[in-house]
PDB file of C-alpha atoms in Angstrom:
ATOM      1  CA  MET W   1     121.658  55.434 115.963  1.00 44.00           C
ATOM      2  CA  SER W   2     124.921  56.197 114.241  1.00 46.00           C
ATOM      3  CA  ASN W   3     128.046  56.388 116.366  1.00 51.00           C
ATOM      4  CA  ASN W   4     129.984  58.036 113.549  1.00 56.00           C
ATOM      5  CA  PRO W   5     131.495  61.339 114.754  1.00 64.00           C
ATOM      6  CA  VAL W   6     131.213  62.941 111.300  1.00 72.00           C
ATOM      7  CA  LYS W   7     128.265  65.365 111.254  1.00 85.00           C
ATOM      8  CA  ASN W   8     128.781  66.699 107.756  1.00 86.00           C
ATOM      9  CA  LEU W   9     131.819  66.809 105.508  1.00 87.00           C
ATOM     10  CA  LEU W  10     131.337  70.456 104.570  1.00 86.00           C
ATOM     11  CA  ASP W  11     132.991  71.352 107.888  1.00 82.00           C
ATOM     12  CA  ILE W  12     136.255  69.795 106.696  1.00 82.00           C
ATOM     13  CA  LYS W  13     138.518  72.389 105.129  1.00 76.00           C
ATOM     14  CA  ASP W  14     140.243  72.099 101.758  1.00 80.00           C
ATOM     15  CA  LEU W  15     137.805  69.609 100.217  1.00 87.00           C
ATOM     16  CA  VAL W  16     137.284  70.395  96.543  1.00 89.00           C
ATOM     17  CA  ILE W  17     133.618  70.861  95.637  1.00 93.00           C
ATOM     18  CA  PRO W  18     132.428  71.439  92.056  1.00 93.00           C
ATOM     19  CA  GLN W  19     130.300  74.530  91.476  1.00 93.00           C
ATOM     20  CA  GLY W  20     127.116  75.310  89.558  1.00 92.00           C
ATOM     21  CA  ASP W  21     126.120  72.888  86.821  1.00 94.00           C
ATOM     22  CA  ASP W  22     129.335  70.948  87.423  1.00 96.00           C
ATOM     23  CA  LEU W  23     128.116  70.139  90.949  1.00 98.00           C
ATOM     24  CA  VAL W  24     124.847  68.690  89.675  1.00 97.00           C
ATOM     25  CA  GLN W  25     126.690  66.640  87.059  1.00 97.00           C
ATOM     26  CA  ALA W  26     129.168  65.400  89.666  1.00 98.00           C
ATOM     27  CA  ILE W  27     126.297  64.153  91.833  1.00 98.00           C
ATOM     28  CA  LEU W  28     124.742  62.371  88.847  1.00 97.00           C
ATOM     29  CA  ASP W  29     128.125  60.803  88.029  1.00 98.00           C
ATOM     30  CA  LEU W  30     128.540  59.596  91.615  1.00 98.00           C
ATOM     31  CA  LYS W  31     125.042  58.135  91.558  1.00 97.00           C
ATOM     32  CA  LYS W  32     125.932  56.052  88.513  1.00 97.00           C
ATOM     33  CA  GLU W  33     129.409  55.118  89.764  1.00 98.00           C
ATOM     34  CA  LYS W  34     128.175  53.936  93.169  1.00 97.00           C
ATOM     35  CA  ASN W  35     124.787  52.543  92.087  1.00 98.00           C
ATOM     36  CA  ALA W  36     123.152  54.996  94.447  1.00 98.00           C
ATOM     37  CA  VAL W  37     119.589  56.269  94.733  1.00 98.00           C
ATOM     38  CA  ILE W  38     118.693  59.734  96.004  1.00 98.00           C
ATOM     39  CA  LEU W  39     115.531  59.864  98.114  1.00 98.00           C
ATOM     40  CA  ALA W  40     114.204  63.297  99.071  1.00 98.00           C
ATOM     41  CA  HIS W  41     111.334  64.615 101.159  1.00 98.00           C
ATOM     42  CA  TYR W  42     109.009  67.329  99.862  1.00 97.00           C
ATOM     43  CA  TYR W  43     110.412  69.708 102.496  1.00 97.00           C
ATOM     44  CA  GLN W  44     113.938  69.611 101.097  1.00 97.00           C
ATOM     45  CA  PRO W  45     115.495  72.607  99.287  1.00 97.00           C
ATOM     46  CA  ALA W  46     114.205  72.927  95.714  1.00 97.00           C
ATOM     47  CA  GLU W  47     117.530  72.065  94.089  1.00 98.00           C
ATOM     48  CA  ILE W  48     117.643  68.762  95.995  1.00 98.00           C
ATOM     49  CA  GLN W  49     114.046  67.949  95.070  1.00 98.00           C
ATOM     50  CA  ASP W  50     114.931  68.510  91.416  1.00 98.00           C
ATOM     51  CA  ILE W  51     117.852  66.064  91.466  1.00 97.00           C
ATOM     52  CA  ALA W  52     116.153  63.304  93.486  1.00 98.00           C
ATOM     53  CA  ASP W  53     115.258  59.920  92.017  1.00 98.00           C
ATOM     54  CA  PHE W  54     112.224  59.691  94.277  1.00 98.00           C
ATOM     55  CA  LEU W  55     110.398  62.566  95.948  1.00 97.00           C
ATOM     56  CA  GLY W  56     107.797  61.797  98.569  1.00 96.00           C
ATOM     57  CA  ASP W  57     106.362  61.948 102.064  1.00 94.00           C
ATOM     58  CA  SER W  58     107.399  59.660 104.917  1.00 91.00           C
ATOM     59  CA  LEU W  59     105.226  56.712 103.820  1.00 88.00           C
ATOM     60  CA  GLN W  60     106.248  56.933 100.169  1.00 93.00           C
ATOM     61  CA  LEU W  61     109.939  57.210 101.050  1.00 95.00           C
ATOM     62  CA  ALA W  62     109.760  54.281 103.477  1.00 93.00           C
ATOM     63  CA  ARG W  63     108.354  52.133 100.677  1.00 92.00           C
ATOM     64  CA  GLN W  64     111.065  53.257  98.267  1.00 95.00           C
ATOM     65  CA  ALA W  65     113.796  52.583 100.836  1.00 95.00           C
ATOM     66  CA  LYS W  66     112.445  49.084 101.437  1.00 94.00           C
ATOM     67  CA  ASP W  67     112.213  48.172  97.754  1.00 94.00           C
ATOM     68  CA  THR W  68     115.293  49.783  96.214  1.00 96.00           C
ATOM     69  CA  ASP W  69     117.937  47.626  94.558  1.00 95.00           C
ATOM     70  CA  ALA W  70     120.566  50.376  94.763  1.00 97.00           C
ATOM     71  CA  ASP W  71     123.745  49.718  96.740  1.00 98.00           C
ATOM     72  CA  MET W  72     123.638  53.086  98.485  1.00 98.00           C
ATOM     73  CA  ILE W  73     120.750  55.265  99.632  1.00 98.00           C
ATOM     74  CA  ALA W  74     121.510  58.980  99.845  1.00 98.00           C
ATOM     75  CA  PHE W  75     118.657  60.165 102.013  1.00 98.00           C
ATOM     76  CA  CYS W  76     117.801  63.842 101.785  1.00 98.00           C
ATOM     77  CA  GLY W  77     115.516  64.402 104.719  1.00 97.00           C
ATOM     78  CA  VAL W  78     115.967  64.351 108.473  1.00 97.00           C
ATOM     79  CA  HIS W  79     117.732  61.786 110.639  1.00 97.00           C
ATOM     80  CA  PHE W  80     114.744  59.639 111.631  1.00 97.00           C
ATOM     81  CA  MET W  81     113.868  59.155 107.944  1.00 96.00           C
ATOM     82  CA  ALA W  82     117.346  57.980 107.015  1.00 97.00           C
ATOM     83  CA  GLU W  83     117.366  55.748 110.078  1.00 97.00           C
ATOM     84  CA  ALA W  84     114.040  54.216 108.987  1.00 96.00           C
ATOM     85  CA  ALA W  85     115.585  53.500 105.579  1.00 97.00           C
ATOM     86  CA  LYS W  86     118.406  51.588 107.287  1.00 97.00           C
ATOM     87  CA  ILE W  87     115.944  49.697 109.475  1.00 97.00           C
ATOM     88  CA  LEU W  88     113.993  48.616 106.386  1.00 96.00           C
ATOM     89  CA  ASN W  89     116.998  47.801 104.186  1.00 96.00           C
ATOM     90  CA  PRO W  90     119.977  46.887 106.398  1.00 96.00           C
ATOM     91  CA  THR W  91     122.171  45.528 103.598  1.00 96.00           C
ATOM     92  CA  LYS W  92     122.273  48.934 101.901  1.00 96.00           C
ATOM     93  CA  LYS W  93     124.630  51.742 102.860  1.00 98.00           C
ATOM     94  CA  VAL W  94     122.554  54.723 103.970  1.00 98.00           C
ATOM     95  CA  VAL W  95     124.140  58.177 104.037  1.00 98.00           C
ATOM     96  CA  LEU W  96     122.679  61.486 105.205  1.00 98.00           C
ATOM     97  CA  PRO W  97     124.135  64.793 103.988  1.00 97.00           C
ATOM     98  CA  ASP W  98     124.020  66.306 107.482  1.00 97.00           C
ATOM     99  CA  MET W  99     123.726  64.184 110.622  1.00 96.00           C
ATOM    100  CA  GLU W 100     122.413  67.211 112.509  1.00 96.00           C
ATOM    101  CA  ALA W 101     119.288  67.315 110.346  1.00 96.00           C
ATOM    102  CA  GLY W 102     117.077  66.393 113.278  1.00 96.00           C
ATOM    103  CA  CYS W 103     113.429  66.789 114.313  1.00 96.00           C
ATOM    104  CA  SER W 104     111.822  68.376 117.363  1.00 94.00           C
ATOM    105  CA  LEU W 105     109.324  65.519 117.594  1.00 95.00           C
ATOM    106  CA  ALA W 106     111.999  62.820 117.470  1.00 96.00           C
ATOM    107  CA  ASP W 107     114.246  64.689 119.898  1.00 95.00           C
ATOM    108  CA  GLY W 108     111.419  65.091 122.404  1.00 96.00           C
ATOM    109  CA  CYS W 109     110.321  61.450 122.700  1.00 97.00           C
ATOM    110  CA  SER W 110     112.668  58.775 124.053  1.00 96.00           C
ATOM    111  CA  GLY W 111     112.272  55.034 124.221  1.00 96.00           C
ATOM    112  CA  GLU W 112     112.703  55.253 127.984  1.00 96.00           C
ATOM    113  CA  GLY W 113     109.938  57.822 128.243  1.00 96.00           C
ATOM    114  CA  LEU W 114     107.588  55.720 126.142  1.00 96.00           C
ATOM    115  CA  ARG W 115     108.316  52.663 128.303  1.00 96.00           C
ATOM    116  CA  ALA W 116     107.368  54.666 131.382  1.00 96.00           C
ATOM    117  CA  MET W 117     104.149  55.798 129.730  1.00 97.00           C
ATOM    118  CA  ARG W 118     103.271  52.217 128.817  1.00 95.00           C
ATOM    119  CA  ALA W 119     103.916  51.124 132.408  1.00 96.00           C
ATOM    120  CA  GLN W 120     101.267  53.622 133.534  1.00 97.00           C
ATOM    121  CA  HIS W 121      98.802  52.212 130.981  1.00 97.00           C
ATOM    122  CA  PRO W 122      99.701  48.512 130.671  1.00 95.00           C
ATOM    123  CA  ASP W 123      96.634  47.609 128.590  1.00 96.00           C
ATOM    124  CA  ALA W 124      97.274  50.273 125.975  1.00 97.00           C
ATOM    125  CA  LEU W 125      98.556  49.781 122.436  1.00 98.00           C
ATOM    126  CA  VAL W 126     101.334  52.174 121.483  1.00 98.00           C
ATOM    127  CA  ALA W 127     100.864  53.841 118.096  1.00 98.00           C
ATOM    128  CA  THR W 128     103.857  56.033 117.339  1.00 98.00           C
ATOM    129  CA  TYR W 129     104.253  58.615 114.611  1.00 97.00           C
ATOM    130  CA  ILE W 130     107.172  57.814 112.308  1.00 96.00           C
ATOM    131  CA  ASN W 131     108.791  61.101 113.415  1.00 97.00           C
ATOM    132  CA  CYS W 132     110.778  59.361 116.158  1.00 97.00           C
ATOM    133  CA  ASN W 133     114.111  57.604 116.600  1.00 97.00           C
ATOM    134  CA  ALA W 134     114.806  53.860 116.489  1.00 97.00           C
ATOM    135  CA  GLU W 135     114.691  53.415 120.273  1.00 97.00           C
ATOM    136  CA  THR W 136     111.206  54.921 120.355  1.00 98.00           C
ATOM    137  CA  LYS W 137     110.026  52.830 117.409  1.00 98.00           C
ATOM    138  CA  ALA W 138     111.309  49.728 119.205  1.00 98.00           C
ATOM    139  CA  GLU W 139     108.962  50.475 122.137  1.00 97.00           C
ATOM    140  CA  SER W 140     105.936  50.785 119.837  1.00 98.00           C
ATOM    141  CA  ASP W 141     103.291  48.321 118.735  1.00 98.00           C
ATOM    142  CA  ILE W 142     102.793  50.040 115.397  1.00 98.00           C
ATOM    143  CA  ILE W 143     104.168  53.047 113.513  1.00 97.00           C
ATOM    144  CA  VAL W 144     101.988  55.504 111.592  1.00 97.00           C
ATOM    145  CA  THR W 145     102.551  58.343 109.149  1.00 95.00           C
ATOM    146  CA  SER W 146     100.207  61.260 108.559  1.00 95.00           C
ATOM    147  CA  SER W 147      99.141  59.512 105.330  1.00 94.00           C
ATOM    148  CA  ASN W 148      98.047  56.252 106.943  1.00 94.00           C
ATOM    149  CA  ALA W 149      97.371  57.150 110.584  1.00 96.00           C
ATOM    150  CA  GLU W 150      93.569  57.280 110.314  1.00 96.00           C
ATOM    151  CA  THR W 151      93.453  53.917 108.517  1.00 95.00           C
ATOM    152  CA  ILE W 152      95.701  52.305 111.119  1.00 96.00           C
ATOM    153  CA  ILE W 153      93.957  53.776 114.172  1.00 97.00           C
ATOM    154  CA  ASN W 154      90.626  52.512 112.813  1.00 95.00           C
ATOM    155  CA  ALA W 155      92.153  49.047 112.392  1.00 94.00           C
ATOM    156  CA  LEU W 156      93.327  48.747 116.008  1.00 95.00           C
ATOM    157  CA  PRO W 157      91.186  46.685 118.433  1.00 95.00           C
ATOM    158  CA  ALA W 158      88.346  48.818 119.755  1.00 95.00           C
ATOM    159  CA  ASP W 159      88.645  47.368 123.269  1.00 95.00           C
ATOM    160  CA  ARG W 160      92.240  48.535 123.771  1.00 95.00           C
ATOM    161  CA  PRO W 161      93.235  52.058 124.813  1.00 96.00           C
ATOM    162  CA  ILE W 162      95.792  53.793 122.605  1.00 98.00           C
ATOM    163  CA  ILE W 163      98.903  55.699 123.552  1.00 98.00           C
ATOM    164  CA  PHE W 164      99.800  58.069 120.723  1.00 98.00           C
ATOM    165  CA  ALA W 165     103.238  59.662 120.529  1.00 98.00           C
ATOM    166  CA  PRO W 166     104.921  62.021 120.014  1.00 98.00           C
ATOM    167  CA  ASP W 167     102.721  64.609 118.234  1.00 98.00           C
ATOM    168  CA  LYS W 168      99.801  65.736 120.394  1.00 98.00           C
ATOM    169  CA  ASN W 169      98.276  67.823 117.600  1.00 98.00           C
ATOM    170  CA  LEU W 170      98.152  64.919 115.161  1.00 98.00           C
ATOM    171  CA  GLY W 171      96.901  62.677 117.979  1.00 98.00           C
ATOM    172  CA  ARG W 172      94.113  65.102 118.894  1.00 98.00           C
ATOM    173  CA  TYR W 173      93.094  65.375 115.244  1.00 98.00           C
ATOM    174  CA  LEU W 174      93.034  61.582 114.843  1.00 98.00           C
ATOM    175  CA  SER W 175      90.987  61.186 118.013  1.00 97.00           C
ATOM    176  CA  LYS W 176      88.328  63.474 116.560  1.00 97.00           C
ATOM    177  CA  LYS W 177      88.410  61.755 113.162  1.00 96.00           C
ATOM    178  CA  THR W 178      88.222  58.194 114.482  1.00 97.00           C
ATOM    179  CA  GLY W 179      86.274  58.676 117.708  1.00 96.00           C
ATOM    180  CA  ARG W 180      89.012  56.837 119.597  1.00 96.00           C
ATOM    181  CA  GLU W 181      90.133  58.300 122.895  1.00 92.00           C
ATOM    182  CA  MET W 182      93.904  58.428 123.068  1.00 97.00           C
ATOM    183  CA  ILE W 183      96.538  59.056 125.689  1.00 98.00           C
ATOM    184  CA  LEU W 184      98.751  61.697 124.107  1.00 98.00           C
ATOM    185  CA  TRP W 185     102.462  62.314 124.469  1.00 98.00           C
ATOM    186  CA  ASP W 186     103.086  66.036 124.944  1.00 97.00           C
ATOM    187  CA  GLY W 187     105.098  66.772 121.800  1.00 97.00           C
ATOM    188  CA  SER W 188     104.756  69.032 118.776  1.00 96.00           C
ATOM    189  CA  CYS W 189     106.494  70.108 115.563  1.00 96.00           C
ATOM    190  CA  ILE W 190     108.316  73.431 115.870  1.00 94.00           C
ATOM    191  CA  VAL W 191     107.271  74.371 112.325  1.00 95.00           C
ATOM    192  CA  HIS W 192     103.577  73.534 112.533  1.00 96.00           C
ATOM    193  CA  GLU W 193     103.063  74.940 116.017  1.00 95.00           C
ATOM    194  CA  ALA W 194     104.387  78.311 114.803  1.00 95.00           C
ATOM    195  CA  PHE W 195     101.401  79.092 112.563  1.00 97.00           C
ATOM    196  CA  SER W 196      99.328  82.052 113.778  1.00 96.00           C
ATOM    197  CA  MET W 197      95.551  81.669 113.660  1.00 95.00           C
ATOM    198  CA  GLU W 198      95.112  85.455 113.822  1.00 95.00           C
ATOM    199  CA  ARG W 199      97.512  86.160 110.938  1.00 96.00           C
ATOM    200  CA  ILE W 200      96.056  83.332 108.856  1.00 97.00           C
ATOM    201  CA  ALA W 201      92.523  84.655 109.475  1.00 97.00           C
ATOM    202  CA  LYS W 202      93.717  88.009 108.124  1.00 97.00           C
ATOM    203  CA  GLN W 203      95.193  86.252 105.085  1.00 97.00           C
ATOM    204  CA  LEU W 204      91.841  84.588 104.436  1.00 98.00           C
ATOM    205  CA  ALA W 205      90.108  87.961 104.657  1.00 98.00           C
ATOM    206  CA  GLU W 206      92.611  89.439 102.203  1.00 98.00           C
ATOM    207  CA  HIS W 207      92.214  86.483  99.812  1.00 98.00           C
ATOM    208  CA  PRO W 208      88.502  85.565 100.010  1.00 97.00           C
ATOM    209  CA  GLU W 209      88.784  83.128  97.101  1.00 97.00           C
ATOM    210  CA  ALA W 210      91.628  81.176  98.704  1.00 98.00           C
ATOM    211  CA  LYS W 211      91.300  77.850 100.479  1.00 98.00           C
ATOM    212  CA  LEU W 212      93.342  77.207 103.607  1.00 98.00           C
ATOM    213  CA  ILE W 213      94.901  73.742 103.618  1.00 98.00           C
ATOM    214  CA  ALA W 214      96.769  72.468 106.662  1.00 98.00           C
ATOM    215  CA  HIS W 215      98.853  69.555 107.869  1.00 98.00           C
ATOM    216  CA  PRO W 216      97.352  67.857 110.977  1.00 98.00           C
ATOM    217  CA  GLU W 217     100.548  68.591 112.922  1.00 97.00           C
ATOM    218  CA  SER W 218      99.223  72.164 113.084  1.00 98.00           C
ATOM    219  CA  GLU W 219      97.522  73.345 116.254  1.00 97.00           C
ATOM    220  CA  GLU W 220      93.770  73.012 116.683  1.00 97.00           C
ATOM    221  CA  PRO W 221      92.782  76.681 116.104  1.00 97.00           C
ATOM    222  CA  VAL W 222      94.498  76.595 112.692  1.00 97.00           C
ATOM    223  CA  LEU W 223      92.872  73.273 111.787  1.00 98.00           C
ATOM    224  CA  GLU W 224      89.451  74.706 112.666  1.00 97.00           C
ATOM    225  CA  LEU W 225      89.958  77.388 110.011  1.00 97.00           C
ATOM    226  CA  ALA W 226      91.128  74.946 107.334  1.00 98.00           C
ATOM    227  CA  HIS W 227      89.089  74.007 104.276  1.00 98.00           C
ATOM    228  CA  PHE W 228      91.131  70.811 103.952  1.00 98.00           C
ATOM    229  CA  ILE W 229      93.412  68.911 106.341  1.00 98.00           C
ATOM    230  CA  GLY W 230      95.783  66.232 105.132  1.00 97.00           C
ATOM    231  CA  SER W 231      99.221  64.686 104.984  1.00 96.00           C
ATOM    232  CA  THR W 232     101.985  66.208 102.903  1.00 95.00           C
ATOM    233  CA  SER W 233     101.068  64.115  99.856  1.00 95.00           C
ATOM    234  CA  ALA W 234      97.337  64.712 100.406  1.00 96.00           C
ATOM    235  CA  LEU W 235      97.866  68.479 100.460  1.00 98.00           C
ATOM    236  CA  LEU W 236      99.844  68.210  97.242  1.00 97.00           C
ATOM    237  CA  ASN W 237      97.117  66.187  95.538  1.00 97.00           C
ATOM    238  CA  PHE W 238      94.404  68.547  96.774  1.00 98.00           C
ATOM    239  CA  VAL W 239      96.081  71.603  95.260  1.00 98.00           C
ATOM    240  CA  GLU W 240      96.597  69.756  91.991  1.00 98.00           C
ATOM    241  CA  LYS W 241      93.000  68.513  91.654  1.00 98.00           C
ATOM    242  CA  ASP W 242      90.772  71.022  93.466  1.00 98.00           C
ATOM    243  CA  GLU W 243      88.916  73.598  91.382  1.00 98.00           C
ATOM    244  CA  ALA W 244      90.143  76.526  93.505  1.00 98.00           C
ATOM    245  CA  THR W 245      92.965  78.627  92.073  1.00 98.00           C
ATOM    246  CA  GLN W 246      94.300  80.162  95.296  1.00 98.00           C
ATOM    247  CA  PHE W 247      95.550  78.293  98.366  1.00 98.00           C
ATOM    248  CA  ILE W 248      97.020  79.307 101.702  1.00 98.00           C
ATOM    249  CA  ILE W 249      99.414  76.513 102.688  1.00 98.00           C
ATOM    250  CA  ALA W 250      99.884  75.682 106.383  1.00 98.00           C
ATOM    251  CA  THR W 251     102.797  73.288 106.268  1.00 98.00           C
ATOM    252  CA  GLU W 252     106.560  73.492 105.646  1.00 97.00           C
ATOM    253  CA  GLU W 253     107.196  75.827 102.722  1.00 95.00           C
ATOM    254  CA  GLY W 254     109.326  73.313 100.787  1.00 96.00           C
ATOM    255  CA  ILE W 255     106.156  71.633  99.500  1.00 97.00           C
ATOM    256  CA  LEU W 256     105.328  74.738  97.448  1.00 97.00           C
ATOM    257  CA  HIS W 257     108.071  73.868  94.954  1.00 97.00           C
ATOM    258  CA  GLU W 258     106.408  70.620  93.880  1.00 98.00           C
ATOM    259  CA  MET W 259     102.914  72.124  94.189  1.00 98.00           C
ATOM    260  CA  GLN W 260     103.819  74.890  91.763  1.00 98.00           C
ATOM    261  CA  LYS W 261     105.255  72.352  89.338  1.00 98.00           C
ATOM    262  CA  ARG W 262     102.038  70.354  89.360  1.00 97.00           C
ATOM    263  CA  ALA W 263      99.704  73.355  89.348  1.00 98.00           C
ATOM    264  CA  PRO W 264     101.634  76.205  87.655  1.00 98.00           C
ATOM    265  CA  HIS W 265      98.474  78.242  87.028  1.00 98.00           C
ATOM    266  CA  LYS W 266      97.500  78.368  90.710  1.00 98.00           C
ATOM    267  CA  THR W 267      98.471  80.922  93.355  1.00 98.00           C
ATOM    268  CA  LEU W 268     100.142  79.462  96.443  1.00 98.00           C
ATOM    269  CA  ILE W 269     100.454  81.547  99.591  1.00 96.00           C
ATOM    270  CA  PRO W 270     102.529  80.368 102.580  1.00 96.00           C
ATOM    271  CA  ALA W 271     100.559  80.584 105.834  1.00 97.00           C
ATOM    272  CA  LEU W 272     101.934  83.143 108.266  1.00 96.00           C
ATOM    273  CA  VAL W 273     103.621  82.346 111.577  1.00 95.00           C
ATOM    274  CA  PHE W 274     103.565  84.150 114.930  1.00 92.00           C
ATOM    275  CA  ASP W 275     106.932  85.792 114.355  1.00 88.00           C
ATOM    276  CA  GLU W 276     106.144  88.866 112.276  1.00 83.00           C
ATOM    277  CA  SER W 277     109.819  89.300 111.408  1.00 78.00           C
ATOM    278  CA  CYS W 278     109.653  86.071 109.392  1.00 75.00           C
ATOM    279  CA  ASN W 279     106.775  85.192 107.078  1.00 62.00           C
ATOM    280  CA  CYS W 280     108.188  81.784 106.239  1.00 74.00           C
ATOM    281  CA  SER W 281     107.346  78.341 107.608  1.00 89.00           C
ATOM    282  CA  GLU W 282     110.729  76.782 106.994  1.00 92.00           C
ATOM    283  CA  CYS W 283     112.157  73.767 108.846  1.00 95.00           C
ATOM    284  CA  PHE W 284     115.719  74.618 109.827  1.00 93.00           C
ATOM    285  CA  PHE W 285     116.563  70.920 110.091  1.00 96.00           C
ATOM    286  CA  MET W 286     115.267  69.999 106.632  1.00 97.00           C
ATOM    287  CA  LYS W 287     117.210  72.855 105.110  1.00 96.00           C
ATOM    288  CA  ARG W 288     120.525  71.720 106.627  1.00 96.00           C
ATOM    289  CA  ASN W 289     120.919  69.454 103.621  1.00 97.00           C
ATOM    290  CA  THR W 290     122.471  71.138 100.582  1.00 97.00           C
ATOM    291  CA  LEU W 291     123.751  70.039  97.182  1.00 97.00           C
ATOM    292  CA  GLU W 292     127.321  70.510  98.422  1.00 97.00           C
ATOM    293  CA  LYS W 293     126.730  68.229 101.407  1.00 97.00           C
ATOM    294  CA  LEU W 294     124.924  65.707  99.206  1.00 98.00           C
ATOM    295  CA  TYR W 295     127.908  65.581  96.853  1.00 97.00           C
ATOM    296  CA  LEU W 296     130.379  65.089  99.716  1.00 96.00           C
ATOM    297  CA  CYS W 297     128.339  62.416 101.485  1.00 97.00           C
ATOM    298  CA  MET W 298     128.020  60.439  98.239  1.00 97.00           C
ATOM    299  CA  LYS W 299     131.690  60.840  97.322  1.00 97.00           C
ATOM    300  CA  TYR W 300     133.072  59.839 100.730  1.00 96.00           C
ATOM    301  CA  GLU W 301     130.045  57.744 101.860  1.00 97.00           C
ATOM    302  CA  LEU W 302     129.821  59.691 105.108  1.00 96.00           C
ATOM    303  CA  PRO W 303     128.044  60.433 107.387  1.00 96.00           C
ATOM    304  CA  GLU W 304     126.692  56.871 107.383  1.00 97.00           C
ATOM    305  CA  ILE W 305     123.653  55.663 109.303  1.00 97.00           C
ATOM    306  CA  THR W 306     124.422  52.559 111.362  1.00 97.00           C
ATOM    307  CA  ILE W 307     122.203  50.771 113.834  1.00 97.00           C
ATOM    308  CA  ASP W 308     122.592  47.898 116.282  1.00 97.00           C
ATOM    309  CA  GLU W 309     120.979  44.764 114.836  1.00 98.00           C
ATOM    310  CA  ASP W 310     118.921  43.872 117.922  1.00 98.00           C
ATOM    311  CA  LEU W 311     117.534  47.398 118.038  1.00 98.00           C
ATOM    312  CA  ARG W 312     116.920  47.357 114.292  1.00 98.00           C
ATOM    313  CA  LEU W 313     114.841  44.195 114.504  1.00 98.00           C
ATOM    314  CA  LYS W 314     112.768  45.580 117.386  1.00 98.00           C
ATOM    315  CA  ALA W 315     112.144  48.795 115.469  1.00 98.00           C
ATOM    316  CA  LEU W 316     111.439  46.912 112.228  1.00 98.00           C
ATOM    317  CA  ALA W 317     108.452  44.961 113.556  1.00 98.00           C
ATOM    318  CA  PRO W 318     106.097  47.957 114.102  1.00 97.00           C
ATOM    319  CA  ILE W 319     107.178  49.525 110.788  1.00 96.00           C
ATOM    320  CA  GLU W 320     106.351  46.307 108.915  1.00 95.00           C
ATOM    321  CA  LYS W 321     102.941  46.219 110.610  1.00 95.00           C
ATOM    322  CA  MET W 322     102.375  49.755 109.375  1.00 94.00           C
ATOM    323  CA  LEU W 323     103.327  48.884 105.796  1.00 92.00           C
ATOM    324  CA  GLU W 324     101.073  45.832 105.843  1.00 92.00           C
ATOM    325  CA  LEU W 325      98.030  47.765 107.115  1.00 89.00           C
ATOM    326  CA  SER W 326      98.558  50.669 104.689  1.00 85.00           C
ATOM    327  CA  GLN W 327      98.901  48.705 101.446  1.00 81.00           C
ATOM    328  CA  SER W 328      95.717  50.280 100.080  1.00 75.00           C
ATOM    329  CA  ILE W 329      97.115  53.811 100.449  1.00 73.00           C
ATOM    330  CA  LYS W 330      98.933  55.219  97.412  1.00 66.00           C
TER     331      LYS W 330
END
């Protein structure tokens, strides 16, 4: 993890920040000047998605981070994603617009905790969701993303039990899909656990032609209602290619921006959450990144992701296994 005390440069007073179209142009100029690449997750604010060189889910972004020939990676996502980019490409400078762009899954699963869990089940293989920090990855046998998890779980030796961390909802879904019993870490995503089955059922009644599509981080009652369950990129592809023209989307609302671009003639409806005062499914952490923070982090090359080399190498091994086993996945 980074020891840099800078969380985001926007907190520093008196820094001059261009406005409007000038801000976008300034970011593009910095990208050229510093030979930088901007990687962004589908859950980022729309204006960041529009300026990114590569837009993708965790698996797609990991591949881009590994293969880039840029000198600097400006990673617009959450901390564990930027950290994974540094693990995969240590010679590149990796900057994150806001170091406090975290993740409830990553924050809730420590390397120490995973070691203790392995000690209780010494014969088990540890398959860990990429939504975790470097220390947790280093305690894992293999990393998975929602795009490749089913493929990887099916590839693991059938005679070995599996510890799956940190998302219990994804783990439970994978157990049903693969038939593999798994020992689950008790963690969940604060965005996907907030969806309300009752409110979504009402949405389906109000929009009888709509299909409910859901990310497997969602809780089981929501998944039971879904017409399609898939990773971020799979949900995007489904909306683009399916014959239906109305969809209720049970994942972080940032994906709707790219969905609407790819399927402008279709109606996209965000799934409702328990809190009736807020109809959105927005990740507070993902939305900490802004164009202003992106500009500052590229200009001053801070906050920077750094990682101890021994830890990096330990965390790299299970990520490389993941990439090797998921080569067939686009």
